[in-house]
Amino acid sequence: MTAEPAPNRKTIIDDDTELVQAINAGRTERFPELVRRYEQKLYNFGRRMCRDESDAEDLVQDTFLNVYRYLKDFRYETKFKNWLYRVAANTALKKRRRSKFAPEPELSLEELVWREEAVASEEVPQWARMPLEQLLNEELLGTLHQAIWSLPEKYRIVTILRDIEEFSTDDTAQILNLSPANVKVRLHRARLFLRDKLKGHFGHDV
Amino acid sequence: MMCESHDHLHCLELFSKLSEYIDGEMDEAQRRQIEAHVAECVACFACLQSLKQTIALCKQTGRQTVPEVFSEKLQTMIQDIQRAR
């Protein structure tokens, strides 16, 4: 049965609406179409969230299972893609909560500022001046992936959504159920953290 | 972030807003304040440029293709749950 939007709520029509409505109307044989449409994006989201490839695959699998289970609850009040990423984000964060690891540390702006003061550069570092095509190589990408994986999860997920998947601040806030201000704070700290790691990669050329 | 010609606290205050500036999420007055400051303060300018480059690099991390075996596994999983209902 199709989930009808509540009265007086804005209905969002996007490229996925027809397919989602069809599945919710009982044409579940079209669900594999939805999987094919988003498997690539979710796989990459998973690979960036999880260092281990099999964890990434589990995340994608569990996300699609949850989408299959809860699609009927989708109210067409957000873009379907945002709802899908919300399911993926919740699935990822739940996995973390179930794991044996200790709570993740906060990234303190004061700490990042302190580090900045210690190494403040009076000129733009060479790596920040070079064209990207000259700068990019496998080693640098490896460093960047490691740096993203070493971000505490709540910062990592914001970085992935904003700077890699290129969701807007408002969409990211909606996906993660945070305020836009909170998204901005987390993103700024995460970017400073990644910049520190890149500085380390380029050694003394800070 | 220290610069001799500027109030150090001002640098620190701007430091927390650089991402909003880069993302174009500031009002006009704040944007002009940042631009005026980085035009004078080399340390803040250097910080801004390296932050911009960090973001640009993140956008270049590329996409991996889903392994065919995994894609097939997903389709099988869906078929299984559909059969079970």
mmCIF file of C-alpha atoms in Angstrom:
data_model
loop_
_atom_site.group_PDB
_atom_site.id
_atom_site.type_symbol
_atom_site.label_atom_id
_atom_site.label_comp_id
_atom_site.label_asym_id
_atom_site.label_seq_id
_atom_site.Cartn_x
_atom_site.Cartn_y
_atom_site.Cartn_z
ATOM 1 C CA MET A 1 0.000 0.000 0.000
ATOM 2 C CA THR A 2 1.313 3.462 -0.892
ATOM 3 C CA ALA A 3 2.130 5.686 2.067
ATOM 4 C CA GLU A 4 0.019 8.782 1.495
ATOM 5 C CA PRO A 5 1.526 12.074 2.615
ATOM 6 C CA ALA A 6 -0.151 13.672 5.617
ATOM 7 C CA PRO A 7 -2.477 16.570 4.795
ATOM 8 C CA ASN A 8 -0.862 20.024 4.585
ATOM 9 C CA ARG A 9 2.610 18.505 4.310
ATOM 10 C CA LYS A 10 4.672 19.320 1.266
ATOM 11 C CA THR A 11 5.173 16.358 -1.036
ATOM 12 C CA ILE A 12 8.535 16.111 -2.730
ATOM 13 C CA ILE A 13 8.538 14.668 -6.224
ATOM 14 C CA ASP A 14 11.933 13.592 -7.524
ATOM 15 C CA ASP A 15 13.460 11.107 -9.968
ATOM 16 C CA ASP A 16 12.820 8.243 -7.538
ATOM 17 C CA THR A 17 9.181 8.991 -6.709
ATOM 18 C CA GLU A 18 7.626 6.903 -9.461
ATOM 19 C CA LEU A 19 9.737 3.845 -8.639
ATOM 20 C CA VAL A 20 9.239 4.138 -4.880
ATOM 21 C CA GLN A 21 5.490 4.607 -5.292
ATOM 22 C CA ALA A 22 5.321 1.569 -7.570
ATOM 23 C CA ILE A 23 7.163 -0.606 -5.036
ATOM 24 C CA ASN A 24 4.969 0.688 -2.229
ATOM 25 C CA ALA A 25 1.895 -0.033 -4.337
ATOM 26 C CA GLY A 26 2.882 -3.701 -4.355
ATOM 27 C CA ARG A 27 5.224 -3.965 -7.324
ATOM 28 C CA THR A 28 8.026 -5.284 -5.160
ATOM 29 C CA GLU A 29 9.594 -6.980 -8.182
ATOM 30 C CA ARG A 30 10.902 -3.486 -8.973
ATOM 31 C CA PHE A 31 12.935 -3.295 -5.760
ATOM 32 C CA PRO A 32 16.074 -4.677 -7.503
ATOM 33 C CA GLU A 33 15.836 -1.621 -9.780
ATOM 34 C CA LEU A 34 16.167 0.605 -6.727
ATOM 35 C CA VAL A 35 19.143 -1.450 -5.558
ATOM 36 C CA ARG A 36 20.862 -1.104 -8.933
ATOM 37 C CA ARG A 37 20.187 2.634 -8.929
ATOM 38 C CA TYR A 38 21.886 3.201 -5.594
ATOM 39 C CA GLU A 39 24.314 0.318 -5.055
ATOM 40 C CA GLN A 40 27.229 2.287 -6.488
ATOM 41 C CA LYS A 41 26.646 5.330 -4.279
ATOM 42 C CA LEU A 42 26.023 3.297 -1.138
ATOM 43 C CA TYR A 43 29.006 1.075 -1.804
ATOM 44 C CA ASN A 44 31.260 4.115 -1.960
ATOM 45 C CA PHE A 45 29.613 5.585 1.135
ATOM 46 C CA GLY A 46 30.302 2.278 2.894
ATOM 47 C CA ARG A 47 33.922 2.111 1.713
ATOM 48 C CA ARG A 48 34.531 5.562 3.118
ATOM 49 C CA MET A 49 32.777 4.885 6.391
ATOM 50 C CA CYS A 50 34.461 1.520 6.974
ATOM 51 C CA ARG A 51 38.153 0.768 6.724
ATOM 52 C CA ASP A 52 37.408 -2.909 6.219
ATOM 53 C CA GLU A 53 35.863 -3.901 2.894
ATOM 54 C CA SER A 54 33.655 -6.623 4.337
ATOM 55 C CA ASP A 55 32.274 -4.158 6.925
ATOM 56 C CA ALA A 56 31.464 -1.803 4.054
ATOM 57 C CA GLU A 57 29.633 -4.580 2.210
ATOM 58 C CA ASP A 58 27.715 -5.503 5.378
ATOM 59 C CA LEU A 59 26.713 -1.869 5.752
ATOM 60 C CA VAL A 60 25.357 -1.723 2.195
ATOM 61 C CA GLN A 61 23.540 -5.027 2.594
ATOM 62 C CA ASP A 62 21.976 -4.027 5.922
ATOM 63 C CA THR A 63 21.004 -0.649 4.508
ATOM 64 C CA PHE A 64 19.099 -2.235 1.618
ATOM 65 C CA LEU A 65 17.456 -4.694 3.999
ATOM 66 C CA ASN A 66 16.301 -1.779 6.154
ATOM 67 C CA VAL A 67 15.112 0.109 3.089
ATOM 68 C CA TYR A 68 13.103 -2.948 1.995
ATOM 69 C CA ARG A 69 11.635 -3.235 5.470
ATOM 70 C CA TYR A 70 10.803 0.437 6.026
ATOM 71 C CA LEU A 71 10.130 1.811 2.553
ATOM 72 C CA LYS A 72 6.388 1.769 3.254
ATOM 73 C CA ASP A 73 7.027 4.349 5.988
ATOM 74 C CA PHE A 74 8.615 6.803 3.564
ATOM 75 C CA ARG A 75 6.304 9.836 3.545
ATOM 76 C CA TYR A 76 7.534 11.623 0.381
ATOM 77 C CA GLU A 77 8.294 14.686 2.499
ATOM 78 C CA THR A 78 12.021 14.643 1.752
ATOM 79 C CA LYS A 79 14.020 13.714 -1.316
ATOM 80 C CA PHE A 80 14.147 9.920 -1.461
ATOM 81 C CA LYS A 81 17.937 10.056 -1.679
ATOM 82 C CA ASN A 82 18.093 11.925 1.646
ATOM 83 C CA TRP A 83 15.862 9.314 3.263
ATOM 84 C CA LEU A 84 18.025 6.519 1.844
ATOM 85 C CA TYR A 85 21.204 8.081 3.215
ATOM 86 C CA ARG A 86 19.475 8.574 6.534
ATOM 87 C CA VAL A 87 18.819 4.833 6.642
ATOM 88 C CA ALA A 88 22.461 4.204 5.663
ATOM 89 C CA ALA A 89 23.772 6.650 8.273
ATOM 90 C CA ASN A 90 21.593 5.157 11.013
ATOM 91 C CA THR A 91 22.678 1.667 10.014
ATOM 92 C CA ALA A 92 26.346 2.724 10.191
ATOM 93 C CA LEU A 93 25.983 4.500 13.529
ATOM 94 C CA LYS A 94 24.020 1.603 15.058
ATOM 95 C CA LYS A 95 26.769 -0.808 14.053
ATOM 96 C CA ARG A 96 29.231 1.394 15.892
ATOM 97 C CA ARG A 97 27.073 1.537 19.025
ATOM 98 C CA ARG A 98 26.820 -2.249 19.042
ATOM 99 C CA SER A 99 30.564 -2.632 18.694
ATOM 100 C CA LYS A 100 32.901 -3.108 21.599
ATOM 101 C CA PHE A 101 34.840 0.073 21.003
ATOM 102 C CA ALA A 102 34.919 2.953 23.460
ATOM 103 C CA PRO A 103 33.029 6.176 22.713
ATOM 104 C CA GLU A 104 34.790 8.293 20.153
ATOM 105 C CA PRO A 105 36.731 11.411 21.051
ATOM 106 C CA GLU A 106 35.582 14.921 20.242
ATOM 107 C CA LEU A 107 37.687 17.087 17.953
ATOM 108 C CA SER A 108 38.349 20.217 19.923
ATOM 109 C CA LEU A 109 38.622 23.452 18.013
ATOM 110 C CA GLU A 110 40.924 24.793 20.737
ATOM 111 C CA GLU A 111 43.291 21.880 20.163
ATOM 112 C CA LEU A 112 43.234 22.425 16.405
ATOM 113 C CA VAL A 113 43.829 26.171 16.910
ATOM 114 C CA TRP A 114 46.692 25.428 19.299
ATOM 115 C CA ARG A 115 48.311 23.194 16.680
ATOM 116 C CA GLU A 116 47.756 25.898 14.120
ATOM 117 C CA GLU A 117 49.525 28.468 16.285
ATOM 118 C CA ALA A 118 52.460 26.156 16.795
ATOM 119 C CA VAL A 119 53.082 25.756 13.082
ATOM 120 C CA ALA A 120 51.460 28.863 11.607
ATOM 121 C CA SER A 121 52.869 29.478 8.206
ATOM 122 C CA GLU A 122 53.655 32.935 6.989
ATOM 123 C CA GLU A 123 53.205 31.859 3.415
ATOM 124 C CA VAL A 124 50.879 29.562 1.537
ATOM 125 C CA PRO A 125 52.429 26.075 1.619
ATOM 126 C CA GLN A 126 53.562 24.746 -1.710
ATOM 127 C CA TRP A 127 51.087 21.849 -1.668
ATOM 128 C CA ALA A 128 48.222 24.292 -1.260
ATOM 129 C CA ARG A 129 49.381 26.245 -4.303
ATOM 130 C CA MET A 130 49.847 23.355 -6.708
ATOM 131 C CA PRO A 131 47.210 22.411 -9.288
ATOM 132 C CA LEU A 132 45.317 19.323 -8.155
ATOM 133 C CA GLU A 133 46.352 17.290 -11.194
ATOM 134 C CA GLN A 134 50.006 17.746 -10.270
ATOM 135 C CA LEU A 135 49.392 16.967 -6.635
ATOM 136 C CA LEU A 136 47.259 13.859 -6.886
ATOM 137 C CA ASN A 137 48.895 10.479 -6.811
ATOM 138 C CA GLU A 138 48.191 7.096 -5.243
ATOM 139 C CA GLU A 139 50.276 7.852 -2.171
ATOM 140 C CA LEU A 140 48.441 11.095 -1.434
ATOM 141 C CA LEU A 141 45.058 9.467 -1.988
ATOM 142 C CA GLY A 142 46.124 6.694 0.383
ATOM 143 C CA THR A 143 47.018 9.278 3.023
ATOM 144 C CA LEU A 144 43.714 11.021 2.529
ATOM 145 C CA HIS A 145 41.699 7.804 2.830
ATOM 146 C CA GLN A 146 43.587 6.877 5.990
ATOM 147 C CA ALA A 147 42.969 10.367 7.370
ATOM 148 C CA ILE A 148 39.238 10.137 6.648
ATOM 149 C CA TRP A 149 39.072 6.714 8.338
ATOM 150 C CA SER A 150 40.900 8.085 11.359
ATOM 151 C CA LEU A 151 38.321 10.822 11.885
ATOM 152 C CA PRO A 152 35.930 10.064 14.761
ATOM 153 C CA GLU A 153 32.782 8.638 13.167
ATOM 154 C CA LYS A 154 30.456 11.579 13.750
ATOM 155 C CA TYR A 155 32.931 13.875 12.000
ATOM 156 C CA ARG A 156 33.707 11.348 9.289
ATOM 157 C CA ILE A 157 30.073 10.960 8.311
ATOM 158 C CA VAL A 158 29.624 14.737 7.971
ATOM 159 C CA THR A 159 32.794 15.005 5.854
ATOM 160 C CA ILE A 160 31.690 12.191 3.570
ATOM 161 C CA LEU A 161 28.229 13.638 3.066
ATOM 162 C CA ARG A 162 29.358 17.250 2.582
ATOM 163 C CA ASP A 163 32.756 17.114 0.908
ATOM 164 C CA ILE A 164 32.634 13.798 -0.930
ATOM 165 C CA GLU A 165 28.987 13.064 -1.676
ATOM 166 C CA GLU A 166 28.425 16.829 -1.979
ATOM 167 C CA PHE A 167 25.142 17.071 -0.108
ATOM 168 C CA SER A 168 24.221 20.612 0.975
ATOM 169 C CA THR A 169 24.461 21.632 4.622
ATOM 170 C CA ASP A 170 20.658 21.482 4.947
ATOM 171 C CA ASP A 171 20.408 18.055 3.318
ATOM 172 C CA THR A 172 23.225 16.744 5.538
ATOM 173 C CA ALA A 173 21.448 18.144 8.586
ATOM 174 C CA GLN A 174 18.249 16.408 7.502
ATOM 175 C CA ILE A 175 20.021 13.091 6.872
ATOM 176 C CA LEU A 176 21.802 13.134 10.234
ATOM 177 C CA ASN A 177 18.983 14.760 12.203
ATOM 178 C CA LEU A 178 21.285 17.576 13.289
ATOM 179 C CA SER A 179 20.941 21.327 13.113
ATOM 180 C CA PRO A 180 22.680 23.020 10.161
ATOM 181 C CA ALA A 181 24.853 24.877 12.713
ATOM 182 C CA ASN A 182 25.971 21.576 14.178
ATOM 183 C CA VAL A 183 26.830 20.227 10.721
ATOM 184 C CA LYS A 184 28.960 23.322 10.051
ATOM 185 C CA VAL A 185 30.854 22.991 13.343
ATOM 186 C CA ARG A 186 31.606 19.304 12.791
ATOM 187 C CA LEU A 187 32.599 19.866 9.187
ATOM 188 C CA HIS A 188 35.000 22.687 10.017
ATOM 189 C CA ARG A 189 36.740 20.628 12.713
ATOM 190 C CA ALA A 190 36.961 17.624 10.417
ATOM 191 C CA ARG A 191 38.468 19.709 7.619
ATOM 192 C CA LEU A 192 41.074 21.154 9.991
ATOM 193 C CA PHE A 193 41.894 17.640 11.166
ATOM 194 C CA LEU A 194 42.337 16.443 7.561
ATOM 195 C CA ARG A 195 44.428 19.475 6.720
ATOM 196 C CA ASP A 196 46.741 18.618 9.638
ATOM 197 C CA LYS A 197 47.146 15.099 8.235
ATOM 198 C CA LEU A 198 47.947 16.501 4.799
ATOM 199 C CA LYS A 199 50.516 18.817 6.340
ATOM 200 C CA GLY A 200 52.077 15.748 7.900
ATOM 201 C CA HIS A 201 52.085 14.024 4.511
ATOM 202 C CA PHE A 202 53.941 16.929 2.927
ATOM 203 C CA GLY A 203 56.430 17.036 5.793
ATOM 204 C CA HIS A 204 58.123 20.320 6.488
ATOM 205 C CA ASP A 205 56.460 22.043 3.602
ATOM 206 C CA VAL A 206 53.597 23.333 5.699
ATOM 207 C CA MET B 1 47.457 32.095 13.196
ATOM 208 C CA MET B 2 49.457 34.922 14.705
ATOM 209 C CA CYS B 3 50.098 37.962 12.662
ATOM 210 C CA GLU B 4 51.902 41.005 13.903
ATOM 211 C CA SER B 5 49.745 43.587 12.219
ATOM 212 C CA HIS B 6 46.461 42.210 13.554
ATOM 213 C CA ASP B 7 44.720 41.520 16.776
ATOM 214 C CA HIS B 8 45.434 37.856 17.533
ATOM 215 C CA LEU B 9 41.955 37.276 18.962
ATOM 216 C CA HIS B 10 40.481 38.505 15.709
ATOM 217 C CA CYS B 11 42.469 35.834 13.822
ATOM 218 C CA LEU B 12 41.159 33.153 16.160
ATOM 219 C CA GLU B 13 37.601 34.347 15.757
ATOM 220 C CA LEU B 14 37.891 34.210 11.969
ATOM 221 C CA PHE B 15 39.584 30.813 12.143
ATOM 222 C CA SER B 16 36.312 29.233 13.286
ATOM 223 C CA LYS B 17 34.435 30.725 10.325
ATOM 224 C CA LEU B 18 36.711 29.852 7.434
ATOM 225 C CA SER B 19 34.689 26.826 6.322
ATOM 226 C CA GLU B 20 31.481 28.839 6.206
ATOM 227 C CA TYR B 21 33.338 31.414 4.121
ATOM 228 C CA ILE B 22 34.639 28.784 1.693
ATOM 229 C CA ASP B 23 31.174 27.249 1.383
ATOM 230 C CA GLY B 24 29.583 30.614 0.626
ATOM 231 C CA GLU B 25 27.325 30.302 3.657
ATOM 232 C CA MET B 26 28.018 33.724 5.150
ATOM 233 C CA ASP B 27 26.157 36.970 4.934
ATOM 234 C CA GLU B 28 27.700 39.768 2.940
ATOM 235 C CA ALA B 29 29.045 41.674 5.972
ATOM 236 C CA GLN B 30 30.844 38.624 7.385
ATOM 237 C CA ARG B 31 32.210 37.717 3.975
ATOM 238 C CA ARG B 32 33.676 41.198 3.546
ATOM 239 C CA GLN B 33 35.167 41.049 7.027
ATOM 240 C CA ILE B 34 36.981 37.805 6.193
ATOM 241 C CA GLU B 35 38.154 39.107 2.827
ATOM 242 C CA ALA B 36 39.501 42.311 4.363
ATOM 243 C CA HIS B 37 41.310 40.315 7.009
ATOM 244 C CA VAL B 38 42.941 37.729 4.737
ATOM 245 C CA ALA B 39 44.047 40.505 2.382
ATOM 246 C CA GLU B 40 46.195 41.802 5.252
ATOM 247 C CA CYS B 41 47.067 38.744 7.314
ATOM 248 C CA VAL B 42 49.411 36.295 5.571
ATOM 249 C CA ALA B 43 48.971 33.584 8.189
ATOM 250 C CA CYS B 44 45.187 33.593 7.818
ATOM 251 C CA PHE B 45 45.528 33.699 4.039
ATOM 252 C CA ALA B 46 47.845 30.678 4.154
ATOM 253 C CA CYS B 47 45.379 28.884 6.421
ATOM 254 C CA LEU B 48 42.481 29.667 4.106
ATOM 255 C CA GLN B 49 44.327 28.424 1.016
ATOM 256 C CA SER B 50 45.424 25.162 2.614
ATOM 257 C CA LEU B 51 41.894 24.542 3.878
ATOM 258 C CA LYS B 52 40.499 25.144 0.391
ATOM 259 C CA GLN B 53 43.036 22.728 -1.059
ATOM 260 C CA THR B 54 42.104 20.096 1.546
ATOM 261 C CA ILE B 55 38.450 20.330 0.511
ATOM 262 C CA ALA B 56 39.356 20.176 -3.185
ATOM 263 C CA LEU B 57 41.404 17.034 -2.536
ATOM 264 C CA CYS B 58 38.518 15.386 -0.674
ATOM 265 C CA LYS B 59 36.346 15.909 -3.738
ATOM 266 C CA GLN B 60 38.954 14.074 -5.824
ATOM 267 C CA THR B 61 39.014 10.860 -3.826
ATOM 268 C CA GLY B 62 37.251 9.064 -6.657
ATOM 269 C CA ARG B 63 34.672 6.338 -6.791
ATOM 270 C CA GLN B 64 35.141 2.624 -6.807
ATOM 271 C CA THR B 65 33.047 0.387 -8.969
ATOM 272 C CA VAL B 66 30.918 -2.087 -7.057
ATOM 273 C CA PRO B 67 32.514 -5.530 -7.416
ATOM 274 C CA GLU B 68 30.331 -7.632 -9.669
ATOM 275 C CA VAL B 69 30.293 -10.466 -7.129
ATOM 276 C CA PHE B 70 28.921 -8.125 -4.474
ATOM 277 C CA SER B 71 26.329 -6.688 -6.850
ATOM 278 C CA GLU B 72 25.106 -10.218 -7.597
ATOM 279 C CA LYS B 73 25.078 -10.993 -3.876
ATOM 280 C CA LEU B 74 22.793 -7.999 -3.281
ATOM 281 C CA GLN B 75 20.373 -9.105 -5.990
ATOM 282 C CA THR B 76 20.312 -12.642 -4.571
ATOM 283 C CA MET B 77 19.641 -11.279 -1.095
ATOM 284 C CA ILE B 78 16.690 -9.264 -2.416
ATOM 285 C CA GLN B 79 15.286 -12.241 -4.292
ATOM 286 C CA ASP B 80 15.567 -14.332 -1.116
ATOM 287 C CA ILE B 81 13.661 -11.857 1.023
ATOM 288 C CA GLN B 82 11.029 -11.428 -1.663
ATOM 289 C CA ARG B 83 10.563 -15.207 -1.853
ATOM 290 C CA ALA B 84 10.314 -15.444 1.916
ATOM 291 C CA ARG B 85 7.312 -13.065 2.002
#
